Tab-separated table of N, CA, C and O in Angstrom:
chain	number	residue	atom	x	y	z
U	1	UNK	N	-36.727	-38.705	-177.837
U	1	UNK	CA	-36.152	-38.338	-179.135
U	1	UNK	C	-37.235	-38.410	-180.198
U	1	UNK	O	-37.592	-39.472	-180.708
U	2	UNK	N	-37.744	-37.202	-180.507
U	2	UNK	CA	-38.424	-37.016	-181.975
U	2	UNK	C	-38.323	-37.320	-182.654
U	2	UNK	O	-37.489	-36.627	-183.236
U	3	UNK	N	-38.861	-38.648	-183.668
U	3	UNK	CA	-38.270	-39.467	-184.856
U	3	UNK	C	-39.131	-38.509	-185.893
U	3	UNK	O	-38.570	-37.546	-186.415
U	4	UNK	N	-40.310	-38.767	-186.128
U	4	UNK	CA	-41.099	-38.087	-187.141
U	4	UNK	C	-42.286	-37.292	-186.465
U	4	UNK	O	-42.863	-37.521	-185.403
U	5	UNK	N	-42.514	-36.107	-187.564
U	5	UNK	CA	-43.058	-34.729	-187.301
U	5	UNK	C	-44.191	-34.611	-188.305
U	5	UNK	O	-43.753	-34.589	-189.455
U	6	UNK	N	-45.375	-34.537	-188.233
U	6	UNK	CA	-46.218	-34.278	-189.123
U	6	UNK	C	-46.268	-32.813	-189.144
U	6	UNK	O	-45.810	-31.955	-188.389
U	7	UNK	N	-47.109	-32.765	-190.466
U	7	UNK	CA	-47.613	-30.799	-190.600
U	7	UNK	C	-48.818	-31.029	-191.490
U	7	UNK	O	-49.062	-32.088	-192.067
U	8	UNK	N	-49.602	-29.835	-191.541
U	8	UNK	CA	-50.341	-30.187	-192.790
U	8	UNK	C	-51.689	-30.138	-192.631
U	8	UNK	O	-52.391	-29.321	-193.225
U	9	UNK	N	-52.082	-30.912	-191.910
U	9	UNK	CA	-53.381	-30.827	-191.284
U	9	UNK	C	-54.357	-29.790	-191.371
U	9	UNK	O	-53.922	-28.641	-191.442
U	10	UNK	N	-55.508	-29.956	-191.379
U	10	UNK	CA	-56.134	-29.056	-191.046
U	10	UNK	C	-58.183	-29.733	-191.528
U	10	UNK	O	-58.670	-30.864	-191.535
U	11	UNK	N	-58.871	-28.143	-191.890
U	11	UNK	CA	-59.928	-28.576	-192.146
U	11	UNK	C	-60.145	-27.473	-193.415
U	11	UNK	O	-59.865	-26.281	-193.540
U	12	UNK	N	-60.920	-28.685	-194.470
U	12	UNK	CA	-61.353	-28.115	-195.762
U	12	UNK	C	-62.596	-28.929	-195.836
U	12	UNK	O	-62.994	-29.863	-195.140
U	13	UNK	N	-63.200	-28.203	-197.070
U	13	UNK	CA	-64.520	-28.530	-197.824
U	13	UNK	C	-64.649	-29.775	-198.793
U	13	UNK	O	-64.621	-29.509	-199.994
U	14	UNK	N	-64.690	-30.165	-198.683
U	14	UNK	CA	-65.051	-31.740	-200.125
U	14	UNK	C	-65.019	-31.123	-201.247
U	14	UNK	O	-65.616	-30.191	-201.786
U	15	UNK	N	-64.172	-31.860	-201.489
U	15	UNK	CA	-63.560	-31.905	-202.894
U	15	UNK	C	-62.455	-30.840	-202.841
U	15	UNK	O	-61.790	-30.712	-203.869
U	16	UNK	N	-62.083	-29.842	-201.503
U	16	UNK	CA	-60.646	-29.567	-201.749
U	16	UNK	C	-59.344	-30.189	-201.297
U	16	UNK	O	-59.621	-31.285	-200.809
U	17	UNK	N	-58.424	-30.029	-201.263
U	17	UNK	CA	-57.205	-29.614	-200.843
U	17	UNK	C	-56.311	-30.152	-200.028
U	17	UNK	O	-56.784	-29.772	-198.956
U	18	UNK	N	-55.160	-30.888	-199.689
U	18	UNK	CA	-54.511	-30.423	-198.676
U	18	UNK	C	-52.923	-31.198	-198.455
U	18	UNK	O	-52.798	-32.407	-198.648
U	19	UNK	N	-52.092	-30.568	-198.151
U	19	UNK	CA	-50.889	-31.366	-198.355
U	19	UNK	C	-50.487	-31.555	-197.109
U	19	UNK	O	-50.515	-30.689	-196.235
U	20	UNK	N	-50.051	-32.828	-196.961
U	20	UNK	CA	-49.797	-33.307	-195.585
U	20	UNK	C	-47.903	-33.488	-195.220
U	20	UNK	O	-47.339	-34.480	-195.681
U	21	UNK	N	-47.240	-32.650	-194.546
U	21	UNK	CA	-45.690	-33.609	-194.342
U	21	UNK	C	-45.567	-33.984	-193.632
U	21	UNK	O	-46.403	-33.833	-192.740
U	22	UNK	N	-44.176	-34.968	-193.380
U	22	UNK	CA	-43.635	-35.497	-192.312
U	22	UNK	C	-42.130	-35.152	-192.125
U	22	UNK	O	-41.601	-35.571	-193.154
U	23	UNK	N	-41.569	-34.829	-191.660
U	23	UNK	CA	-39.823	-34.490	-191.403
U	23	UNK	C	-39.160	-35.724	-190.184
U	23	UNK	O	-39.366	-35.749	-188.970
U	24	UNK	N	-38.505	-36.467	-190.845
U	24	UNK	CA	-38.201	-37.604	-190.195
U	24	UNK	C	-36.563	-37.560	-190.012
U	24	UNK	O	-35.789	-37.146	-190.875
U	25	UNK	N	-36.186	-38.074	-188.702
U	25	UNK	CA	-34.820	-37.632	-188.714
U	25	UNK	C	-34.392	-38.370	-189.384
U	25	UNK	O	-35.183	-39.117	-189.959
U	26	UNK	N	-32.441	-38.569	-189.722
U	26	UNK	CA	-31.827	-39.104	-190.393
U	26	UNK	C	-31.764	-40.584	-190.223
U	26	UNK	O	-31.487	-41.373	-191.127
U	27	UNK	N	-32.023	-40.873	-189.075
U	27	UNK	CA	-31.788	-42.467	-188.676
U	27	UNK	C	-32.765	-43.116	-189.630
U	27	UNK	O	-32.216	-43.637	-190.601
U	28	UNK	N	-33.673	-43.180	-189.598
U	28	UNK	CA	-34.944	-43.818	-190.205
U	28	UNK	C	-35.705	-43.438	-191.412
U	28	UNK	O	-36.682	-43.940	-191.967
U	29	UNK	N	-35.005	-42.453	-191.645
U	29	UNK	CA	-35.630	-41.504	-193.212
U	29	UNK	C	-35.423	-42.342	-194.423
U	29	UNK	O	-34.238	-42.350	-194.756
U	30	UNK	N	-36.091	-42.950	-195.077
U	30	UNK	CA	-35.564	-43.684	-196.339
U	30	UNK	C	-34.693	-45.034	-196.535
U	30	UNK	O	-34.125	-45.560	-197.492
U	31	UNK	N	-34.975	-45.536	-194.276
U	31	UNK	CA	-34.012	-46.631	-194.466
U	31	UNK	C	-34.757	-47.971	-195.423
U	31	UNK	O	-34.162	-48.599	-196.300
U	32	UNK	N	-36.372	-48.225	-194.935
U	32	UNK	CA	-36.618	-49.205	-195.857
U	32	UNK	C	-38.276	-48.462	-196.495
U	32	UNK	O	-38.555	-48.678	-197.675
U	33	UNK	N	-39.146	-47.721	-195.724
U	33	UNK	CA	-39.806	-47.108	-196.681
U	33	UNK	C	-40.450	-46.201	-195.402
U	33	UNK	O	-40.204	-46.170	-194.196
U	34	UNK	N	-41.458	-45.432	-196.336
U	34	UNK	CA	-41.975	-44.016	-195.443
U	34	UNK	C	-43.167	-44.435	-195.907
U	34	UNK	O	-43.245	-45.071	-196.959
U	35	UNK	N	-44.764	-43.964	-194.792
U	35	UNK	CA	-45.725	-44.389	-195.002
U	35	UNK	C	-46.726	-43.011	-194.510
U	35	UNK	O	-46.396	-41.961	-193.959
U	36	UNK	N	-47.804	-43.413	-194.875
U	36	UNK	CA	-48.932	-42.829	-194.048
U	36	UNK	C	-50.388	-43.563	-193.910
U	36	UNK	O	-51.002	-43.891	-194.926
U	37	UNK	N	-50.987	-43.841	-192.396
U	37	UNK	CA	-51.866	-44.347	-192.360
U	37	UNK	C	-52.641	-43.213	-191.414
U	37	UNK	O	-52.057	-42.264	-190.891
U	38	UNK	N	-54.208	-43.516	-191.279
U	38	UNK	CA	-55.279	-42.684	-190.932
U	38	UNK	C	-56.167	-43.464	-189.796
U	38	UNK	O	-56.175	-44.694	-189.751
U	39	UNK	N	-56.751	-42.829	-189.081
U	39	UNK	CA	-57.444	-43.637	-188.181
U	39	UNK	C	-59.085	-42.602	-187.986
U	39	UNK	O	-58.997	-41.435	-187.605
U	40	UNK	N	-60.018	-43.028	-188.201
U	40	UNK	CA	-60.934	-42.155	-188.394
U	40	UNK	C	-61.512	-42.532	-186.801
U	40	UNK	O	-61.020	-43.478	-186.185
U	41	UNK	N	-62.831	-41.509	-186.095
U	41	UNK	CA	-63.139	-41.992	-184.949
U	41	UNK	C	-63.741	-42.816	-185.157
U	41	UNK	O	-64.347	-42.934	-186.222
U	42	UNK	N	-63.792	-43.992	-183.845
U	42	UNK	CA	-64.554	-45.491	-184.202
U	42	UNK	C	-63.469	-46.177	-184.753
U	42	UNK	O	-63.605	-47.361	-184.443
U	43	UNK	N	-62.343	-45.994	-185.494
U	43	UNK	CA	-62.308	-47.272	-186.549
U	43	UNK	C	-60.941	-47.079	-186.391
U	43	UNK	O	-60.239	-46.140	-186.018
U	44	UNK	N	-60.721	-48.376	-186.827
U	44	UNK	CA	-58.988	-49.180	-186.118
U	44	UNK	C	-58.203	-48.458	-187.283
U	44	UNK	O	-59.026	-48.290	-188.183
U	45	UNK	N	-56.945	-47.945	-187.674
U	45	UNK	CA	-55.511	-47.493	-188.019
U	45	UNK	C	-55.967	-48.373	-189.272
U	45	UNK	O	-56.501	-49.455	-189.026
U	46	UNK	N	-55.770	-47.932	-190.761
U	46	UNK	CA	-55.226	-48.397	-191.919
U	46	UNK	C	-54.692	-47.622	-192.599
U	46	UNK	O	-54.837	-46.418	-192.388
U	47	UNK	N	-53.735	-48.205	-193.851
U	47	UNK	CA	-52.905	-47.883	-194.657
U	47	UNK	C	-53.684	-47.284	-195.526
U	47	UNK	O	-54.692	-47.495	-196.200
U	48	UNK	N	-52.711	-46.271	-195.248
U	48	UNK	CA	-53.158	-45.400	-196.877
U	48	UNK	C	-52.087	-45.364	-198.003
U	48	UNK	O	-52.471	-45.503	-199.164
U	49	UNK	N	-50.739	-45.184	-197.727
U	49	UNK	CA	-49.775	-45.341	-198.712
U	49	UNK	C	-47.895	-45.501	-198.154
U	49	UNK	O	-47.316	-45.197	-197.111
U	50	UNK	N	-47.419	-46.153	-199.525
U	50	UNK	CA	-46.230	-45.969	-198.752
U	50	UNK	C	-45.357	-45.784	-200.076
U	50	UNK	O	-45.876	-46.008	-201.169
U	51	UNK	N	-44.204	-45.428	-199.986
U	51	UNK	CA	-42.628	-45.059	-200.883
U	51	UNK	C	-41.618	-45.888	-200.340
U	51	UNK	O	-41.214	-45.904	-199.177
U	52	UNK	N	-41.313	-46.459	-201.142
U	52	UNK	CA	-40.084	-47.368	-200.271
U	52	UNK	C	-38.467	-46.987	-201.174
U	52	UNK	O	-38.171	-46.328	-202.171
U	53	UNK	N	-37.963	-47.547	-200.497
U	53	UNK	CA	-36.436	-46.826	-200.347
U	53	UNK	C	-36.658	-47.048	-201.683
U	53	UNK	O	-36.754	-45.924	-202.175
U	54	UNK	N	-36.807	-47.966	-202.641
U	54	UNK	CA	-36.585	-47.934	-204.436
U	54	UNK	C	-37.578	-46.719	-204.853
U	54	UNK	O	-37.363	-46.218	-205.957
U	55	UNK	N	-38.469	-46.284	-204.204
U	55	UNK	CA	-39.368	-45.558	-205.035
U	55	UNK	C	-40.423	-46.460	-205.197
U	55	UNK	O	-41.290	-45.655	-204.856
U	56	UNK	N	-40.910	-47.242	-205.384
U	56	UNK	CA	-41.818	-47.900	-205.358
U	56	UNK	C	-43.470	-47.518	-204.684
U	56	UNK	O	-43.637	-48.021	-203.573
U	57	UNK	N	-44.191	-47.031	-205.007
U	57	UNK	CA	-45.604	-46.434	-204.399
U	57	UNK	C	-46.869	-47.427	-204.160
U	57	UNK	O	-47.398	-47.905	-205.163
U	58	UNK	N	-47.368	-47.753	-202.894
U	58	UNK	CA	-48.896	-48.264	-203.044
U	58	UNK	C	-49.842	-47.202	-202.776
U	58	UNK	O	-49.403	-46.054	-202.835
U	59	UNK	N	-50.735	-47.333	-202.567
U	59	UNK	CA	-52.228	-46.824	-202.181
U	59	UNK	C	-53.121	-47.951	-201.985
U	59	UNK	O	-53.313	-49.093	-202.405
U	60	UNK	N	-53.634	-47.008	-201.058
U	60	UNK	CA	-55.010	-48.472	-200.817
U	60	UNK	C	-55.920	-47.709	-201.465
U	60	UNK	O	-55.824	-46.482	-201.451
U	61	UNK	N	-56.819	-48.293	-202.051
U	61	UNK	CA	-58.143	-48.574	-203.372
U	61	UNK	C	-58.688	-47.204	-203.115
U	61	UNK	O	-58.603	-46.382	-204.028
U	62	UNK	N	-59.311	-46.818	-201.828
U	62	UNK	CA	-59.846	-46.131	-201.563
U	62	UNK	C	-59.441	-44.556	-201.738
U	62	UNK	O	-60.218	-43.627	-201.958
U	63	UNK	N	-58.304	-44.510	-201.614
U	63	UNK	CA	-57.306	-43.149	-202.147
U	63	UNK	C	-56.556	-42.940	-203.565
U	63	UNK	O	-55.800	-42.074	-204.005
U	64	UNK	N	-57.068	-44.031	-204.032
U	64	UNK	CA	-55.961	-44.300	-206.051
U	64	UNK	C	-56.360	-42.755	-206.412
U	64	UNK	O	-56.999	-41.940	-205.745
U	65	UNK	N	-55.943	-42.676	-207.308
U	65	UNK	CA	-56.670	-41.668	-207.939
U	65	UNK	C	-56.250	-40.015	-207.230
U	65	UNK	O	-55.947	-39.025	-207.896
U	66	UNK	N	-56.338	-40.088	-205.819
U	66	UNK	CA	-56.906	-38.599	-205.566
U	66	UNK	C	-55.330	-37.956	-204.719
U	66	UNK	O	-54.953	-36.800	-204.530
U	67	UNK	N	-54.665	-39.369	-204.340
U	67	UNK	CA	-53.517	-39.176	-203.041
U	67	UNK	C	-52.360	-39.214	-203.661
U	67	UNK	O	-52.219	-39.980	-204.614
U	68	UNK	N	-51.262	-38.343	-203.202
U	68	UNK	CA	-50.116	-39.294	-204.132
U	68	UNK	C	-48.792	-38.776	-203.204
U	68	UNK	O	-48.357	-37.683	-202.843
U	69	UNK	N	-48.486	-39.901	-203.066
U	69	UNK	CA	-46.800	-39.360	-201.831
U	69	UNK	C	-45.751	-39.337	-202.253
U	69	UNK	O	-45.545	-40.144	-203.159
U	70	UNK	N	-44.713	-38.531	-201.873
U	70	UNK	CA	-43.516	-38.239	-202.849
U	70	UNK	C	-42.858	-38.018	-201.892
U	70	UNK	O	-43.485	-38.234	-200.856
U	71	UNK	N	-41.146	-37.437	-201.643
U	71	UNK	CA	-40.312	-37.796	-200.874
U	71	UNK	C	-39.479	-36.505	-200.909
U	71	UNK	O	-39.615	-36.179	-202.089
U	72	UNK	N	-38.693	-35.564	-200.336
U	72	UNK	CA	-37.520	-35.076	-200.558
U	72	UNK	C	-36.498	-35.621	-199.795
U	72	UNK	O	-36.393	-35.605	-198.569
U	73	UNK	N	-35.660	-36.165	-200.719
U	73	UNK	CA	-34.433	-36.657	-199.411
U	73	UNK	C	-33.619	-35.590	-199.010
U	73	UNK	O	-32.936	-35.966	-198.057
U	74	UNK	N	-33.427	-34.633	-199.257
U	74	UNK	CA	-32.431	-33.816	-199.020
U	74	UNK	C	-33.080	-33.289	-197.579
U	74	UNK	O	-32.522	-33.296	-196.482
U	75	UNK	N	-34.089	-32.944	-197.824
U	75	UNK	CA	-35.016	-32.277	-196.380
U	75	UNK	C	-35.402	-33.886	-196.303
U	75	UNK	O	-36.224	-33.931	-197.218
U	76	UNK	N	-35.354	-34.707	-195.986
U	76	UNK	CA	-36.206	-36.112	-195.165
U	76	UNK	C	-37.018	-35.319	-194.887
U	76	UNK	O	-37.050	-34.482	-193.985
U	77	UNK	N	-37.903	-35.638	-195.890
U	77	UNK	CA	-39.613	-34.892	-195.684
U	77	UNK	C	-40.427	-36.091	-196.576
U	77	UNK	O	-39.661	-36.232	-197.530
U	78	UNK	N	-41.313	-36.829	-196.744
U	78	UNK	CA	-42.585	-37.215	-197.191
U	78	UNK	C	-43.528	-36.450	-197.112
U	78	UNK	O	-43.708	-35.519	-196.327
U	79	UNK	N	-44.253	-36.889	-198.057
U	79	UNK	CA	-45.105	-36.150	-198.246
U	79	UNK	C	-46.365	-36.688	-198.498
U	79	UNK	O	-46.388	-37.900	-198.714
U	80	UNK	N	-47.674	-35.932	-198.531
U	80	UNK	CA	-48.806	-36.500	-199.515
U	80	UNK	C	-49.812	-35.560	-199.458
U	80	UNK	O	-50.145	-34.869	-198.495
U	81	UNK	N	-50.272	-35.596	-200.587
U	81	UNK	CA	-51.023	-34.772	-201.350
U	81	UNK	C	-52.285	-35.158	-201.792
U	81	UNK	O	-52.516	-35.873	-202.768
U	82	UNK	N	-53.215	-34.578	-200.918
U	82	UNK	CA	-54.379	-35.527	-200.857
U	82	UNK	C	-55.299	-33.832	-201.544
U	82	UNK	O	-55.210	-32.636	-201.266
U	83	UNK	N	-56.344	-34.891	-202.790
U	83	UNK	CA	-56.924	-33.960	-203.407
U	83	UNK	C	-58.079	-34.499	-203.503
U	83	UNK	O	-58.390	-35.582	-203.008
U	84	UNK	N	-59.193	-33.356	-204.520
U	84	UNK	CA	-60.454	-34.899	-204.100
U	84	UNK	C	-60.819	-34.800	-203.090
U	84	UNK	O	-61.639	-35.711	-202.977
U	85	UNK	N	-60.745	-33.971	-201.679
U	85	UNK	CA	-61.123	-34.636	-200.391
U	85	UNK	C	-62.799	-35.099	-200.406
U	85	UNK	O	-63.784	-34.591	-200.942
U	86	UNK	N	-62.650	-36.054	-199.731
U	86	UNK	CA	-63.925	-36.747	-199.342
U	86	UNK	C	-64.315	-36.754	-197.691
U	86	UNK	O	-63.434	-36.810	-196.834
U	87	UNK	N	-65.739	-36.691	-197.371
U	87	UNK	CA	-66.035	-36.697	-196.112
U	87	UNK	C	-65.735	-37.558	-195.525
U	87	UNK	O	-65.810	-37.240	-194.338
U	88	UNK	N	-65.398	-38.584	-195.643
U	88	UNK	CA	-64.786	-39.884	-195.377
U	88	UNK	C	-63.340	-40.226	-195.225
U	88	UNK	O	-62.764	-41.313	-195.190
U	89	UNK	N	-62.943	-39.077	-195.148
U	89	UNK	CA	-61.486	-39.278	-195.280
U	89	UNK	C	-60.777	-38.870	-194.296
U	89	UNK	O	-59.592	-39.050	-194.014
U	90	UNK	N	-61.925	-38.085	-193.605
U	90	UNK	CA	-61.732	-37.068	-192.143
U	90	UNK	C	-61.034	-38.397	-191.178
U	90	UNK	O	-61.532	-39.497	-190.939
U	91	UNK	N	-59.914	-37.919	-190.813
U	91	UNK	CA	-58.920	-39.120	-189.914
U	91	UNK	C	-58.183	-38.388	-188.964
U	91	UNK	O	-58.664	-37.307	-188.622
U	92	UNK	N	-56.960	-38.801	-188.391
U	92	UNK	CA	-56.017	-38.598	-187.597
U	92	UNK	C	-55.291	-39.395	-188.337
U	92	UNK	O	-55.366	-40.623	-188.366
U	93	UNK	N	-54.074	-38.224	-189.377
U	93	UNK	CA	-53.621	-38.972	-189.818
U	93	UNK	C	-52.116	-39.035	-189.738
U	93	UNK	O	-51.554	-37.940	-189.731
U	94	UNK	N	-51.275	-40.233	-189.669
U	94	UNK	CA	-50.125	-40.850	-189.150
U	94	UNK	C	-48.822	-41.282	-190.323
U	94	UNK	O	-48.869	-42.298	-191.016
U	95	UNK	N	-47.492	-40.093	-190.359
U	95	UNK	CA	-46.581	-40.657	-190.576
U	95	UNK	C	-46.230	-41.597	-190.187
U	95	UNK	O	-46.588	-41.923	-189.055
U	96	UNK	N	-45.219	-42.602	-191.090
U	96	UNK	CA	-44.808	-44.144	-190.096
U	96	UNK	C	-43.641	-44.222	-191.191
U	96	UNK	O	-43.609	-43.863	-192.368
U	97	UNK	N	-42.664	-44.848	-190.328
U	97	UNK	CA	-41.449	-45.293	-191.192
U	97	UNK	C	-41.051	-46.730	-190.801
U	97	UNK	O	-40.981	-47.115	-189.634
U	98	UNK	N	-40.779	-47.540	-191.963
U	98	UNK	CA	-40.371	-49.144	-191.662
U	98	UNK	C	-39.092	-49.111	-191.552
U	98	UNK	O	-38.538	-48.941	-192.638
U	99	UNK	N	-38.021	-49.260	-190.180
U	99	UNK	CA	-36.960	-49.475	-190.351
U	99	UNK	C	-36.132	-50.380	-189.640
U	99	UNK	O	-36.435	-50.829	-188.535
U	100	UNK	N	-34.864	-50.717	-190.390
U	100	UNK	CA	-34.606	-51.835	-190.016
U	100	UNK	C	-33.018	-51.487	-190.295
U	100	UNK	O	-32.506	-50.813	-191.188
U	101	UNK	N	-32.401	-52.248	-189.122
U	101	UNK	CA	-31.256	-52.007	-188.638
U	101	UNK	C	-30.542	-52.410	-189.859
U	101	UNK	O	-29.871	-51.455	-190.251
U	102	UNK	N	-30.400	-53.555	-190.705
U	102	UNK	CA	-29.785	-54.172	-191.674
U	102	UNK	C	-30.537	-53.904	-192.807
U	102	UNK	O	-31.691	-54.304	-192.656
U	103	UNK	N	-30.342	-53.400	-193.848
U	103	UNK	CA	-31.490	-52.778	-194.762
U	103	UNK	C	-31.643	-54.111	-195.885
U	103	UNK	O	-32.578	-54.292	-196.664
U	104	UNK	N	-30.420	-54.968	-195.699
U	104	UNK	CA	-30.900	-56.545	-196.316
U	104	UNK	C	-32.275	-56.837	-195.652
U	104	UNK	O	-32.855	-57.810	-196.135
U	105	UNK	N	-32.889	-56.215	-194.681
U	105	UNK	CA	-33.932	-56.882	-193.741
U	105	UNK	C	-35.036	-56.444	-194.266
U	105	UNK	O	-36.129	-56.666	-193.746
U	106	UNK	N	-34.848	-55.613	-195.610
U	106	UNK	CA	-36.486	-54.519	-195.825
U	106	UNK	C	-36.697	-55.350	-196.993
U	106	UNK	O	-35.901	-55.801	-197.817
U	107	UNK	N	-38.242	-55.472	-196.844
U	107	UNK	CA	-38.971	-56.504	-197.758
U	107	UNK	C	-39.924	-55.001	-199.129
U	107	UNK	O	-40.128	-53.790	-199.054
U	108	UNK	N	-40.106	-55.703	-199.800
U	108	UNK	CA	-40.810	-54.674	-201.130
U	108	UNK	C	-42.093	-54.169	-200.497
U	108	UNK	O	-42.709	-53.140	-200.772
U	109	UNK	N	-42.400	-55.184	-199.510
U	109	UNK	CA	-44.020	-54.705	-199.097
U	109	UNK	C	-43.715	-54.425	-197.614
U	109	UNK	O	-43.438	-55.163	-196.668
U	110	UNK	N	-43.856	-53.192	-197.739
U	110	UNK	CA	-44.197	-52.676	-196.173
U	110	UNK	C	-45.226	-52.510	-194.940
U	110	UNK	O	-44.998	-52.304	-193.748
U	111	UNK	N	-46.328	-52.658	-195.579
U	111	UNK	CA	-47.707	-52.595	-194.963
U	111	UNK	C	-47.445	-53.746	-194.159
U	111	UNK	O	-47.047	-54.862	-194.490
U	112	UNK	N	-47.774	-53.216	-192.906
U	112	UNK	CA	-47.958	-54.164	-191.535
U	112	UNK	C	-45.899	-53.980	-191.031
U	112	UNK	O	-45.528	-54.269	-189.893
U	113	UNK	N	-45.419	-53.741	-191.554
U	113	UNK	CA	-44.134	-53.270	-190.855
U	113	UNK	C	-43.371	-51.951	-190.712
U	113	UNK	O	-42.156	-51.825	-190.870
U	114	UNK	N	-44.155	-51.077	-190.423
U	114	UNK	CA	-43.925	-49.704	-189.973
U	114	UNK	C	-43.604	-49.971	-188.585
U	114	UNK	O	-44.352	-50.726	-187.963
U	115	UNK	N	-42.660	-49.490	-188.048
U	115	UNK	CA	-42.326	-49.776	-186.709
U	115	UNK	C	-41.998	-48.242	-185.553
U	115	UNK	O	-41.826	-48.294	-184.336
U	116	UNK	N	-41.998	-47.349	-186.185
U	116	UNK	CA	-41.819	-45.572	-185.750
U	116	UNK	C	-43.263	-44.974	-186.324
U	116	UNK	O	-43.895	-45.146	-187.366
U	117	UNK	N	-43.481	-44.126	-185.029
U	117	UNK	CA	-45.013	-43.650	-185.770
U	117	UNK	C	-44.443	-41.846	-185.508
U	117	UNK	O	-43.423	-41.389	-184.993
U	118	UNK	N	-45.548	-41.250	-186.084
U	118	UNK	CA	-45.586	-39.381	-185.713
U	118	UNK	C	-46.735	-39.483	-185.162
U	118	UNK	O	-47.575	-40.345	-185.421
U	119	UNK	N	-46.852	-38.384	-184.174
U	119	UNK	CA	-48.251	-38.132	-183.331
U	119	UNK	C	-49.443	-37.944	-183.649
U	119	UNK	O	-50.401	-37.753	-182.899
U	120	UNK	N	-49.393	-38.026	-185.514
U	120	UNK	CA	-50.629	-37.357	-185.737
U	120	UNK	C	-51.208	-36.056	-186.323
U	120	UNK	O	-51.085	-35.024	-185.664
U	121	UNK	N	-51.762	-36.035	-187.382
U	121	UNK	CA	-52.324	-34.647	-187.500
U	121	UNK	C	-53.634	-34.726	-188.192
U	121	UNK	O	-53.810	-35.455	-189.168
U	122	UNK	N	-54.548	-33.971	-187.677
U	122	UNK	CA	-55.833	-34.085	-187.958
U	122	UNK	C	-56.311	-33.177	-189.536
U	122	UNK	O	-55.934	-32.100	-189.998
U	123	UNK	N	-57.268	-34.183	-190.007
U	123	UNK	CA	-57.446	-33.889	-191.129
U	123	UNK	C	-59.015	-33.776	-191.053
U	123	UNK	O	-59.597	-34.804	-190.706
U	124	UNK	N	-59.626	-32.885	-191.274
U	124	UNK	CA	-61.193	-32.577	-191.358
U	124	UNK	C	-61.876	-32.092	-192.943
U	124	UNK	O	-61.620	-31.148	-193.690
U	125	UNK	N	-62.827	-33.204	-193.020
U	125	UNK	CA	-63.140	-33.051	-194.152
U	125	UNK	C	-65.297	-32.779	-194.312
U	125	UNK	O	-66.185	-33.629	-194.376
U	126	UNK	N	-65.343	-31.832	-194.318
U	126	UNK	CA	-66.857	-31.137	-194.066
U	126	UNK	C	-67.856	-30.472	-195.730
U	126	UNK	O	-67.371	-29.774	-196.620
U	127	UNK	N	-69.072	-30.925	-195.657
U	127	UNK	CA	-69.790	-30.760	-196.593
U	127	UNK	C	-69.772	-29.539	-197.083
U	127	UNK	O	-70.476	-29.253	-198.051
């Protein structure tokens, strides 16, 4: 069973472009928050951002400024909108949703409790 679906992906030039989604089914869409993390080659899975069921937004340091994720609930779609690209940013990058059977159970901070991942979609970022 297909929980979440990335799109988006692809390869651009530094300093352009690119919007990334996810289409997450109903079970887990918005139960306690929607995320996206990146995994570049060599280097272990980190957070890049998350929306949690209040609306609430992080970013990690490294993306302020250039990334910004937003939500449609009607389509359970996340999103993010990564501008600015940097060569460094080139990842495999990963919808994730934190969910939890009892939504009394979802904490404000989600990072490190994403528990559903998407397969992935590659993001290439070239001089």
């Amino acid at each position: 069973q297909v929980q979440l679906v990335e799109s988006g992906g692809g390869s651009v030039q530094a300093g352009g472009s690119l919007k990334l989604s996810c289409a997450a089914s109903r079970r887990i869409f918005n139960n306690c928050a929607m995320g996206w993390y990146r995994q570049a080659p060599g280097k272990e899975r980190e957070f890049v951002s998350f929306i949690n069921k209040d609306g609430m937004v992080k970013y990690a340091d490294s993306v302020k400024g250039r990334f910004t994720i937003s939500q449609d609930n009607e389509q359970r779609t996340v999103y993010l909108e990564m501008n600015s690209l940097k060569i460094e940013d080139t990842a495999v990058y990963y919808c994730a949703a934190d969910f939890r059977i009892a939504r009394s159970d979802c904490y404000s901070e989600s990072r490190g409790r994403f528990n559903y991942w998407g397969q992935g979609t590659q993001v290439t970022v070239s001089s």
